[in-house]
Coordinates of C-alpha atoms in Angstrom, one line a residue:
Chain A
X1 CA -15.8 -15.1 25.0
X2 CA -13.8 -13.1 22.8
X3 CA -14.6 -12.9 19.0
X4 CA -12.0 -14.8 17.4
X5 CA -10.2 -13.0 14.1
X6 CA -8.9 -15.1 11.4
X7 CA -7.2 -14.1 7.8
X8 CA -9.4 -15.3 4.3
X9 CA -8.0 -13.6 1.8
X10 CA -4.6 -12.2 0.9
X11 CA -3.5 -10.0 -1.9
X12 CA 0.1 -8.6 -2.7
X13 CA 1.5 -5.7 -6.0
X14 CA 5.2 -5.3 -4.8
X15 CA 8.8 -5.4 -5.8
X16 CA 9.0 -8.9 -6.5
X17 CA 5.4 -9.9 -7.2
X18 CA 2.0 -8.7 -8.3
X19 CA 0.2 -11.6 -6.5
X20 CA 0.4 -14.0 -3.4
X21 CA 2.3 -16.7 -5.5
X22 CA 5.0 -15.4 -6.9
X23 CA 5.9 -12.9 -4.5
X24 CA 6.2 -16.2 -2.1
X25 CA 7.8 -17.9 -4.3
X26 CA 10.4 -15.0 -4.6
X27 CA 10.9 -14.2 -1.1
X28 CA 11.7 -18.4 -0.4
X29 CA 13.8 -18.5 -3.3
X30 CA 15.8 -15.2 -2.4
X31 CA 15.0 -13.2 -5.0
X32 CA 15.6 -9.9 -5.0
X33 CA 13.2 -6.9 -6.6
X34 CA 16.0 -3.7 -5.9
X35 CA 16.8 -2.4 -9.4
X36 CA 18.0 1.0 -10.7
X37 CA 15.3 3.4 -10.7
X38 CA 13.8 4.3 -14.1
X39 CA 10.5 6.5 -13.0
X40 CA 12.4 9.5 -13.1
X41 CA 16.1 10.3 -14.3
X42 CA 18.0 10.0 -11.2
X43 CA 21.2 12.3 -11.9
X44 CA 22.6 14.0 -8.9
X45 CA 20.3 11.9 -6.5
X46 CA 23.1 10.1 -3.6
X47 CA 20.7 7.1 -4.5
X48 CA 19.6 5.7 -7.8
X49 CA 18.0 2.1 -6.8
X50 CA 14.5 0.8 -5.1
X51 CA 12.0 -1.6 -5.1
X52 CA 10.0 -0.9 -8.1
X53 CA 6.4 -2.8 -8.5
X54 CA 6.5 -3.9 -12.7
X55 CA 4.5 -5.2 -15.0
X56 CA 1.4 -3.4 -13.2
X57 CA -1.3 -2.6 -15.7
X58 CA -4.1 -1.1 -13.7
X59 CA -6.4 -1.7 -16.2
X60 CA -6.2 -5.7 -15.2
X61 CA -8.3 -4.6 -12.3
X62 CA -9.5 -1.6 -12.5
X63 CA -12.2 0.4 -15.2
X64 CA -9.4 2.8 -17.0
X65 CA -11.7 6.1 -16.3
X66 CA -11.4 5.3 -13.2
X67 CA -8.1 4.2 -12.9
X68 CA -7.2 8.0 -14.0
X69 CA -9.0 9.1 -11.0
X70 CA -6.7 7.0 -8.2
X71 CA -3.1 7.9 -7.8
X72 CA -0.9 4.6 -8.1
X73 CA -1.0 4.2 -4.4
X74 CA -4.6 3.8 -4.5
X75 CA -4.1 1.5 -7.5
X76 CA -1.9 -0.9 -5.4
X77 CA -4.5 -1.0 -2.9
X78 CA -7.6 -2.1 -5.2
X79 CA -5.9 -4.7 -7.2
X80 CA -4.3 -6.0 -4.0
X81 CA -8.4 -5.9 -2.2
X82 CA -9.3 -7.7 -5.3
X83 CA -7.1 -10.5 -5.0
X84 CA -7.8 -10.5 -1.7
X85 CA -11.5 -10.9 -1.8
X86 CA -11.2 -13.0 -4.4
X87 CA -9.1 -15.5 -2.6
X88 CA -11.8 -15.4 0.4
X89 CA -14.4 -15.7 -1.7
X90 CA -16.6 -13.2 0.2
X91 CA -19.7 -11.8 -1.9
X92 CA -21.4 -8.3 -0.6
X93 CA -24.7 -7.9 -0.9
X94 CA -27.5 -5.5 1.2
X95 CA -27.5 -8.4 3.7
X96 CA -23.9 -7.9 5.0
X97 CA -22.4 -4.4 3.3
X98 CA -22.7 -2.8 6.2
X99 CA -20.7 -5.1 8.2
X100 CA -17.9 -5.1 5.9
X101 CA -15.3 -2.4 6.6
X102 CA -12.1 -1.3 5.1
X103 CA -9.1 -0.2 7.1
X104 CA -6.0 0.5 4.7
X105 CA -3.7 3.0 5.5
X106 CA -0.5 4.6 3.2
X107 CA 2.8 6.5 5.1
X108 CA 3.0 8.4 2.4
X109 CA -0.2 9.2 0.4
X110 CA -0.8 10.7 -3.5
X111 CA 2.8 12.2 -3.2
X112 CA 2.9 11.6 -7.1
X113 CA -0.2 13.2 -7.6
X114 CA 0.5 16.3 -5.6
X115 CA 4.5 16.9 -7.3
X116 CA 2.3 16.6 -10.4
X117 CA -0.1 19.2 -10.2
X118 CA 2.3 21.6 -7.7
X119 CA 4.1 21.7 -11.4
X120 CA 0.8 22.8 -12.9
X121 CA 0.0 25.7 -10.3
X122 CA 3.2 27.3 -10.4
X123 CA 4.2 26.6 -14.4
X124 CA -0.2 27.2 -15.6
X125 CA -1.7 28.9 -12.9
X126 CA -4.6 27.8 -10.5
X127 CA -7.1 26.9 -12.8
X128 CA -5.1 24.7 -14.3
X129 CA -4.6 22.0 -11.0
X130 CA -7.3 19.1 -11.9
X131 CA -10.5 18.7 -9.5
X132 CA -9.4 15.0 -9.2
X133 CA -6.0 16.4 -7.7
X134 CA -7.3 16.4 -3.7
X135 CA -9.5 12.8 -4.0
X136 CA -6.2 11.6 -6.1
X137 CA -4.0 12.6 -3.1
X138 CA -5.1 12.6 0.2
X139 CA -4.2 9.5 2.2
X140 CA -7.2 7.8 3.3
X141 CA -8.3 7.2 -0.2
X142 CA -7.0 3.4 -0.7
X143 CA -9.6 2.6 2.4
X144 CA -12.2 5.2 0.2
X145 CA -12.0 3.5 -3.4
X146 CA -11.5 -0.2 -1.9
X147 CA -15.0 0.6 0.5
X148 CA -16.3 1.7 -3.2
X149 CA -15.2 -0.7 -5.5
X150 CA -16.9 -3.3 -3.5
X151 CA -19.8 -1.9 -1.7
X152 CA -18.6 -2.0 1.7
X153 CA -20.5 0.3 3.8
X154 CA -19.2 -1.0 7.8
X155 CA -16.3 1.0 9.3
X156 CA -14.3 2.8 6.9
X157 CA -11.1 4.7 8.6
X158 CA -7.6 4.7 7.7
X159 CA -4.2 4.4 9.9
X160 CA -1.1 6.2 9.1
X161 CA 1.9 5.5 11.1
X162 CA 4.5 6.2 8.5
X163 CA 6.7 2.7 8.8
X164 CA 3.9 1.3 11.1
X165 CA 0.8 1.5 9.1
X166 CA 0.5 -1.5 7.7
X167 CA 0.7 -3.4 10.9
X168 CA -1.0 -0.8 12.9
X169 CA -4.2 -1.4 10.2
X170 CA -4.0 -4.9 10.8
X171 CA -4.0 -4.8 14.4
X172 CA -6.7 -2.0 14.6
X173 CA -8.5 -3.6 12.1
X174 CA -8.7 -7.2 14.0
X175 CA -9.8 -5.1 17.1
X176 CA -12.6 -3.6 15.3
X177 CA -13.9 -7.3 14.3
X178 CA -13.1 -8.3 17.7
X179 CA -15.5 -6.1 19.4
X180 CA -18.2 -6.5 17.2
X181 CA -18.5 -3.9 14.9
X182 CA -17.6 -5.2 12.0
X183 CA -17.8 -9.2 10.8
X184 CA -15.1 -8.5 8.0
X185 CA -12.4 -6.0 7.8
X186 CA -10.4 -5.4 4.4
X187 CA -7.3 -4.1 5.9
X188 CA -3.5 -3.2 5.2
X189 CA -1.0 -1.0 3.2
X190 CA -0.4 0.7 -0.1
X191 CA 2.5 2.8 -0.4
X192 CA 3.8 4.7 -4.5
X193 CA 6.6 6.9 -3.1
X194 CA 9.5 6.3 -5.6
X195 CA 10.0 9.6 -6.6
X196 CA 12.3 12.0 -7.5
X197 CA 11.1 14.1 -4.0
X198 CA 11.4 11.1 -1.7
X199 CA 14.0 10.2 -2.7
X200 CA 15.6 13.6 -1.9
X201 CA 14.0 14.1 0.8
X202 CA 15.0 10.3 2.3
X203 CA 18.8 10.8 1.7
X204 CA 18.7 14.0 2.9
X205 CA 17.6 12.8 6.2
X206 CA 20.6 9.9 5.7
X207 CA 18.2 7.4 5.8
X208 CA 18.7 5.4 2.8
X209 CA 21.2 2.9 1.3
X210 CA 24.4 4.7 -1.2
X211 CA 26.5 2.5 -1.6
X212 CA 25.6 -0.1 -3.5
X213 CA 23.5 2.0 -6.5
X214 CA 25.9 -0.4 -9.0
X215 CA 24.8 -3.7 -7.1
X216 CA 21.4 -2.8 -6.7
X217 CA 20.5 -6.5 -5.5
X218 CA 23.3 -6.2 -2.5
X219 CA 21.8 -2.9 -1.2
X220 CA 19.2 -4.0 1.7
X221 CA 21.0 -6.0 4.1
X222 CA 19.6 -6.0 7.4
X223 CA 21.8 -6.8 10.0
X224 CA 24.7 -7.5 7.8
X225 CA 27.8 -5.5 8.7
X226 CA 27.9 -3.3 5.6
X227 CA 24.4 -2.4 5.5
X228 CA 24.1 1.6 5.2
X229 CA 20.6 2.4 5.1
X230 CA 17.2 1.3 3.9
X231 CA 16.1 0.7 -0.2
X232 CA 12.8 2.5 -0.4
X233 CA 10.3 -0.1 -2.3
X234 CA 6.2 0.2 -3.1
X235 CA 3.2 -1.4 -3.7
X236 CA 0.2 -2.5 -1.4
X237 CA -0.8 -5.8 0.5
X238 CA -4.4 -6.2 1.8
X239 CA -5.7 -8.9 4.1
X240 CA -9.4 -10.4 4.6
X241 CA -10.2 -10.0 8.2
X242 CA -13.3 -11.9 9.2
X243 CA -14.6 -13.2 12.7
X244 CA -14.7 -16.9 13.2
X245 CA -18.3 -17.9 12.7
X246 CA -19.2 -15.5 10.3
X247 CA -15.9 -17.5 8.2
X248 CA -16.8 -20.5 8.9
X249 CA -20.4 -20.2 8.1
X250 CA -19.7 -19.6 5.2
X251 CA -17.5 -22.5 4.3
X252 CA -14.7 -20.3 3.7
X253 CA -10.7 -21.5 3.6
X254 CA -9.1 -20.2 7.2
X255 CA -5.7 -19.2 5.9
X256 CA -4.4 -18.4 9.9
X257 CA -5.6 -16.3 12.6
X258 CA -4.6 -13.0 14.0
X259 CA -4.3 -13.4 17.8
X260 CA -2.5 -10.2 19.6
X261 CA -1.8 -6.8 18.8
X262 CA 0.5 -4.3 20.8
X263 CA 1.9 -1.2 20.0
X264 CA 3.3 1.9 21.6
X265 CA 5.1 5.0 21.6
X266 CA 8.8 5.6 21.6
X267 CA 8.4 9.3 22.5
X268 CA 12.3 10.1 21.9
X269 CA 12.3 11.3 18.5
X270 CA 11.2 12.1 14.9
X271 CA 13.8 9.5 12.9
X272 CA 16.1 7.9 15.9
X273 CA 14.8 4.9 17.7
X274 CA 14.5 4.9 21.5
X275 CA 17.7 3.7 23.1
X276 CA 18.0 -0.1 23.6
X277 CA 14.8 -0.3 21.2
X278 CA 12.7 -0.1 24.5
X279 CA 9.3 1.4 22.7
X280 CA 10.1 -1.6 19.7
X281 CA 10.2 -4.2 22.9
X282 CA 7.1 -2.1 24.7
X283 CA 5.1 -3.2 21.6
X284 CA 6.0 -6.6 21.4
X285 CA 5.3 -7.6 25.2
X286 CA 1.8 -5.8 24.8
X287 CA 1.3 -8.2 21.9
X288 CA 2.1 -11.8 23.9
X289 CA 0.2 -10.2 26.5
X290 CA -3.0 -9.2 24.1
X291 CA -2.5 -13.2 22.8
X292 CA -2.1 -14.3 25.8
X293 CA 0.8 -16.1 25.0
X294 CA 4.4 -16.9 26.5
X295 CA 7.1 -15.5 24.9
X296 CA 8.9 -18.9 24.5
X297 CA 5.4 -19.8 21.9
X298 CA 7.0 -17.4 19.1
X299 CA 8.8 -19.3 16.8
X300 CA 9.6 -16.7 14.2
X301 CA 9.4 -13.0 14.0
X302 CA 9.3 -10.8 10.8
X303 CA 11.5 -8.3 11.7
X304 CA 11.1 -4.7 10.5
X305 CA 15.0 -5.1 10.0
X306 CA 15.0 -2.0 8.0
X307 CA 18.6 -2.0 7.0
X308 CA 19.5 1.0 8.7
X309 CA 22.4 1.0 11.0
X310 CA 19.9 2.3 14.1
X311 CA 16.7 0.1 13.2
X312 CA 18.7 -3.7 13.1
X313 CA 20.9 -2.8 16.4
X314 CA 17.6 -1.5 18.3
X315 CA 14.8 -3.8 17.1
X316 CA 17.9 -6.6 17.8
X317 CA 18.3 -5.7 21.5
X318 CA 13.8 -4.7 21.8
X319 CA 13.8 -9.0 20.5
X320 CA 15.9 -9.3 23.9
X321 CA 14.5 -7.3 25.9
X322 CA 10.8 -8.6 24.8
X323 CA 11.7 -12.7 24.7
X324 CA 15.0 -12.7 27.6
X325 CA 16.8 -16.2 26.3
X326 CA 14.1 -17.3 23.8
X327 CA 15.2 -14.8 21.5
X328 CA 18.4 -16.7 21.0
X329 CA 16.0 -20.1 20.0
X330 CA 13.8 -17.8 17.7
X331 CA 14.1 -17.5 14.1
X332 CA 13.7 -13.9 12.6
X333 CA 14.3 -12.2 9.0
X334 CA 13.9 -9.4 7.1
X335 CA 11.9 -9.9 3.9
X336 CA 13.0 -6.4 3.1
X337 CA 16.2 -7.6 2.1
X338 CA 14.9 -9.2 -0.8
X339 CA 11.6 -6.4 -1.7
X340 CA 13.0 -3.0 0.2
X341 CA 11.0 -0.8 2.7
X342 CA 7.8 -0.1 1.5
X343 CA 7.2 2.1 4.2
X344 CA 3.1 2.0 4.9
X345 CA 2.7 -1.1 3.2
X346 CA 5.8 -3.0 4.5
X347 CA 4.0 -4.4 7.4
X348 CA 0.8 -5.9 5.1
X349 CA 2.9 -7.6 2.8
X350 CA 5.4 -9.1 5.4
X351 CA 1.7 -10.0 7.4
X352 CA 1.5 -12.0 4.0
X353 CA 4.7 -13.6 4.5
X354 CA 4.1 -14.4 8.4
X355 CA 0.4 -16.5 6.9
X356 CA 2.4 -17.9 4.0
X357 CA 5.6 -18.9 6.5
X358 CA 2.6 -20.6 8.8
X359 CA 0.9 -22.4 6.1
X360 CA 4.2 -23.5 4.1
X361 CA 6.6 -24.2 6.8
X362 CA 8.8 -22.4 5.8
X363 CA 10.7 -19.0 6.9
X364 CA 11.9 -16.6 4.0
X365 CA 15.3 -16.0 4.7
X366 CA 17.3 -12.2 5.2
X367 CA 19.8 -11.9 2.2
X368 CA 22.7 -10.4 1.9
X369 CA 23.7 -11.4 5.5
X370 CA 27.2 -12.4 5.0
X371 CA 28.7 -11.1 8.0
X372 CA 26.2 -9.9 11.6
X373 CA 26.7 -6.6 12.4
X374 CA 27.7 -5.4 15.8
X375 CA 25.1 -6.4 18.2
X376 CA 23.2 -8.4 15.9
X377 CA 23.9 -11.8 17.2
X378 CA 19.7 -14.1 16.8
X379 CA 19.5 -16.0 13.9
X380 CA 18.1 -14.4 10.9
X381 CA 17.6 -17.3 8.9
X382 CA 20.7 -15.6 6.9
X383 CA 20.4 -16.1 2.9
X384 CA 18.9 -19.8 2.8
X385 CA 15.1 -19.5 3.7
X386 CA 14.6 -22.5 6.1
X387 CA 12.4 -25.4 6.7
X388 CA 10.6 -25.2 10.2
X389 CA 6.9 -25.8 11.7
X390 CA 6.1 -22.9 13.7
X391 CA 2.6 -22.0 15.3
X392 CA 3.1 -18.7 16.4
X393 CA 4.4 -15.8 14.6
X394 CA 4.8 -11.9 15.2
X395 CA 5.7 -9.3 13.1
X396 CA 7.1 -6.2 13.7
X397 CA 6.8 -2.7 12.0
X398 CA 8.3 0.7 13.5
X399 CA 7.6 4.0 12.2
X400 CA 9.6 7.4 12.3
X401 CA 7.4 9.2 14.8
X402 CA 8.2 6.5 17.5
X403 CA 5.7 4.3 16.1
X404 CA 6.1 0.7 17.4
X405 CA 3.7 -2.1 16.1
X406 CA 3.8 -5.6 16.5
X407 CA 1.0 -8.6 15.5
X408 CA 0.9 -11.5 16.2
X409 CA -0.5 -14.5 13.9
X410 CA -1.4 -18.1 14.8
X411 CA -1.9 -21.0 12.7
X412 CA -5.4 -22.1 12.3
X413 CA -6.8 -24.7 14.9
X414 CA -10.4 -25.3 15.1
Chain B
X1 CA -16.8 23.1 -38.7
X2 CA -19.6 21.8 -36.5
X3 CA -19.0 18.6 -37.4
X4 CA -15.3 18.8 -36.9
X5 CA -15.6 20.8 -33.6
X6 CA -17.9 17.5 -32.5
X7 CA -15.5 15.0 -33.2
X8 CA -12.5 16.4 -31.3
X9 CA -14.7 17.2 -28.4
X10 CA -15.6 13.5 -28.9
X11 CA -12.2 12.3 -29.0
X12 CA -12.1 14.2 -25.4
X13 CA -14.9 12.4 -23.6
X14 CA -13.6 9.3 -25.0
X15 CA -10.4 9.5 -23.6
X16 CA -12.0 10.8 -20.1
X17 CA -15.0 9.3 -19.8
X18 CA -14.0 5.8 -21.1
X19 CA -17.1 5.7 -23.2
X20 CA -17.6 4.3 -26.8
X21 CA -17.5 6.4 -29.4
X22 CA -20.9 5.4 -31.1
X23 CA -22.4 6.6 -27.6
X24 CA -21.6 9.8 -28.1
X25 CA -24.1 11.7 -29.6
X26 CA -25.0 15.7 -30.2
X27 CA -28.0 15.0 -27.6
X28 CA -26.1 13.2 -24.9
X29 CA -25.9 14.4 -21.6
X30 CA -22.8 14.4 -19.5
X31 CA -24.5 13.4 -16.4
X32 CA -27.4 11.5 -17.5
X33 CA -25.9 9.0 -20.9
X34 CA -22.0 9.3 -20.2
X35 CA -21.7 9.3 -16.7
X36 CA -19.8 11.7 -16.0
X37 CA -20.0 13.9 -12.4
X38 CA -19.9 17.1 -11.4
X39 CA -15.9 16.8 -10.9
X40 CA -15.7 15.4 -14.7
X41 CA -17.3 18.0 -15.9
X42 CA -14.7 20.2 -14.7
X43 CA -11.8 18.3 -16.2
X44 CA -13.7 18.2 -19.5
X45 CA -14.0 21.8 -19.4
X46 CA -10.3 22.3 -19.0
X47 CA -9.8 19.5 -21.3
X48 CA -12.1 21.6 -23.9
X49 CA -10.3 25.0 -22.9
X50 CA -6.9 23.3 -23.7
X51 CA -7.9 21.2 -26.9
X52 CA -9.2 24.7 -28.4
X53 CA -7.2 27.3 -26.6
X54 CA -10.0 29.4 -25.4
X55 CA -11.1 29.8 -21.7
X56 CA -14.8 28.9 -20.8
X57 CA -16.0 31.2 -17.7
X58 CA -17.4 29.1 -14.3
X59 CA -20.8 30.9 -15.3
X60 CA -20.9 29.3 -18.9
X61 CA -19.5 25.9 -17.5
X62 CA -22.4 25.6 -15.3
X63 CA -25.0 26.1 -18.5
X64 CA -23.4 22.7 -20.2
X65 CA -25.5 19.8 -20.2
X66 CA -25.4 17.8 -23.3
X67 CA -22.5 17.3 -25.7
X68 CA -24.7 19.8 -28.5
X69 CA -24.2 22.6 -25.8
X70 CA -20.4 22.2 -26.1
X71 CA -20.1 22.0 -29.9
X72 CA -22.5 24.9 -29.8
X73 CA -20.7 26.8 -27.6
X74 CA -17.7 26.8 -29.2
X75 CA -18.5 27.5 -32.6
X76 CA -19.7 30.8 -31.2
X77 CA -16.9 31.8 -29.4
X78 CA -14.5 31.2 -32.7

């Protein structure tokens, strides 16, 4: 019989809410986290808003020496691991380290860290650039410190898929438990990319949201008729992965469990999604199938509903393509309206919103919806989130690349 | 000058090594009482070259061990 996967701990530093609890409560009540920028002076930039993480004092979590050594991507990740751990209540020891692994993956990386000392090579010279600068930057080092900080010595990797990552780690990361070589996997996304180069680089590529830098709260609007691009966000979500027994064992609080996992490749393009979203829908069919599930048992999908013209009329049609007529009965948002793209980590925090939508009975709502695009004709819970008992849910993430991921999550039955 | 060579090298490792002051002695060692690693070191060394504008060669680096060694050190080279 197949080793069952279930969640046990959640923790969340984004936009709109350095914990489980209030960025819940946010995303329920609507609340957006899209503000003007103030990292960096954003003159001349076609874009001057994101999702900011604030009032984020490393030092809550972490030691501050070495809190110096981890770019803010990596900090994300650690205080998000330690809420999650705490929550599941899961103690290492020599007994079970080594069956404890950590899967968290970033799109991005130390991009902060690098812009920082590429200014100190070419203004002081070589000896200048800091030996913490590589172990700051490189990408894999949220799933490095996290497997440090708390002595977990099973599987250590890390996913990037830029936009997919976060889903991709979950699903990979419920397939290592699932064929036993790990008992618990601290998995998800951490993403610190509000700077002045992304932000250059993202408009450059027309990617992102300019029209609304004076209503920075009205930006992301996925599948609204004026939406014009995404609103880059950051910060980190990280889930407790453990196999059944080994949870239950242990007395530990099920919070849901992850059931399927598809994903595929859209092989079209770098940016542009495949026509008629058909790698988007590819993704989602291989995750009923991996469940095992009909497609008329989904009764609400997190979209990736990016805000970008291409993303919300594609990933609209891959819902129709994946559930035929049930994807007119389904309900599906975008939480992004309300915390922006946080690129890697989008698809561990909205995992986090699938378990809390499960456990709550409720489903967040997409804002700013006043009027469905063309094409866009499901119901995305538009600007009220919405009372409704659901057992199965998926979640969708989609990366440039032609990375499609989708996960499913069921609520907990014995 | 000894003395106030060691206190702005101690204001360094405080600041780096997030150790207390009253740890800090001329006898310390980097590795062994502050806890620093072989990647601290560096930093501290361009934290040193910085804080009193001279530049300490890889060779000389690699003879540091305790906090006297620095203090030493650079009251010879001024």
């Amino acid at each position: 019989m197949k080793r069952r996967v279930v969640i046990t701990g959640m923790g969340v530093i984004s936009p709109v809410g350095n914990d489980v609890e209030t960025f819940w409560n946010s995303l329920i009540n609507g609340k957006s986290g899209i503000r003007k920028i103030d990292r960096f002076d954003t003159e001349g930039f076609a874009t001057t808003i994101a999702g900011q993480v604030v009032d984020f004092n490393p030092e809550d979590f972490i030691d501050r020496k070495e809190a110096r050594k981890m770019d803010r991507f990596v900090q994300y990740s650690v205080a998000a691991a330690i809420q999650a751990m705490n929550q599941s209540g899961l103690k290492l020891d020599q007994e079970n380290a080594e069956r404890v692994g950590v899967y968290i993956g970033s799109g991005i990386g130390g991009l902060e860290t690098l812009c920082e000392q590429h200014s100190i090579l070419k203004e002081r010279g070589p000896r200048r650039v800091s030996p913490f600068f590589i172990p700051m930057m490189i990408g894999d080092m949220a799933s490095g410190q996290v497997s440090i900080y708390f002595g977990a010595k099973g599987p250590n990797s890390s996913p990037i898929s830029a936009c997919a990552t976060g889903t991709n780690a979950i699903g990979d990361a419920s397939k290592i438990i699932e064929r036993g070589a790990a008992d618990v996997m601290l998995t998800g996304g951490s993403e610190a990319a509000v700077l002045p180069l992304t932000v250059a680089g993202f408009n450059a590529a027309k990617a992102m949201s300019t029209s609304y830098n004076e209503t920075p709260e009205k930006a992301s609007r996925p599948f609204d008729k004026d939406r014009d691009g995404f609103v880059l966000g950051e910060g980190a979500g990280v889930l407790v992965l453990e196999e059944l027994e080994h949870a239950k064992k242990r007395g530990a609080t099920i919070l849901a469990e992850v059931v399927g996992y598809g994903m595929s490749g859209d092989a079209y393009h770098i940016t542009a999604p495949a026509p008629e979203g058909e790698g988007a829908a590819r993704a989602m069919k291989a995750a009923l199938h991996d469940a095992g599930i009909e497609p008329s048992a989904i009764g609400y999908i997190n979209a990736h509903g990016t805000s970008t013209e291409f993303n919300d009329f594609f990933e609209t049609q891959a819902v129709k393509s994946a559930f035929g007529e049930h994807a007119y009965k389904l309900a599906m948002s975008s939480t992004k309206s309300m915390t922006g793209h946080l690129l890697g980590a989008a698809g561990a925090i909205e995992a986090v919103a699938c378990v809390q939508a499960l456990r709550e009975g409720i489903l967040p709502p997409t804002t700013n919806l006043d009027q469905p695009g063309e094409g866009c004709d499901l119901d995305y819970v538009a600007n009220v989130a919405r009372k409704a008992d659901v057992e199965y849910v998926m979640s969708n993430s989609l990366g440039f690349g032609g990375h499609n991921a989708s996960i499913i999550i069921r609520k907990y039955n014995d | 000058m000894s003395a106030e060579i060691f206190d702005r090298v101690k204001n360094i490792i405080v600041d780096r090594l997030g150790v207390e002051e009253g740890e800090i002695s001329l006898q310390s060692s980097f590795k062994d009482d502050l806890g620093a690693d072989s990647l601290d070191v560096v930093e501290l060394v361009m934290e040193l070259e910085d804080e009193f504008d001279m530049e300490i060669s890889d060779e000389d680096a690699e003879k540091i061990n305790t906090v006297g060694d620095v203090v030493t050190y650079i009251a010879s080279q001024k």
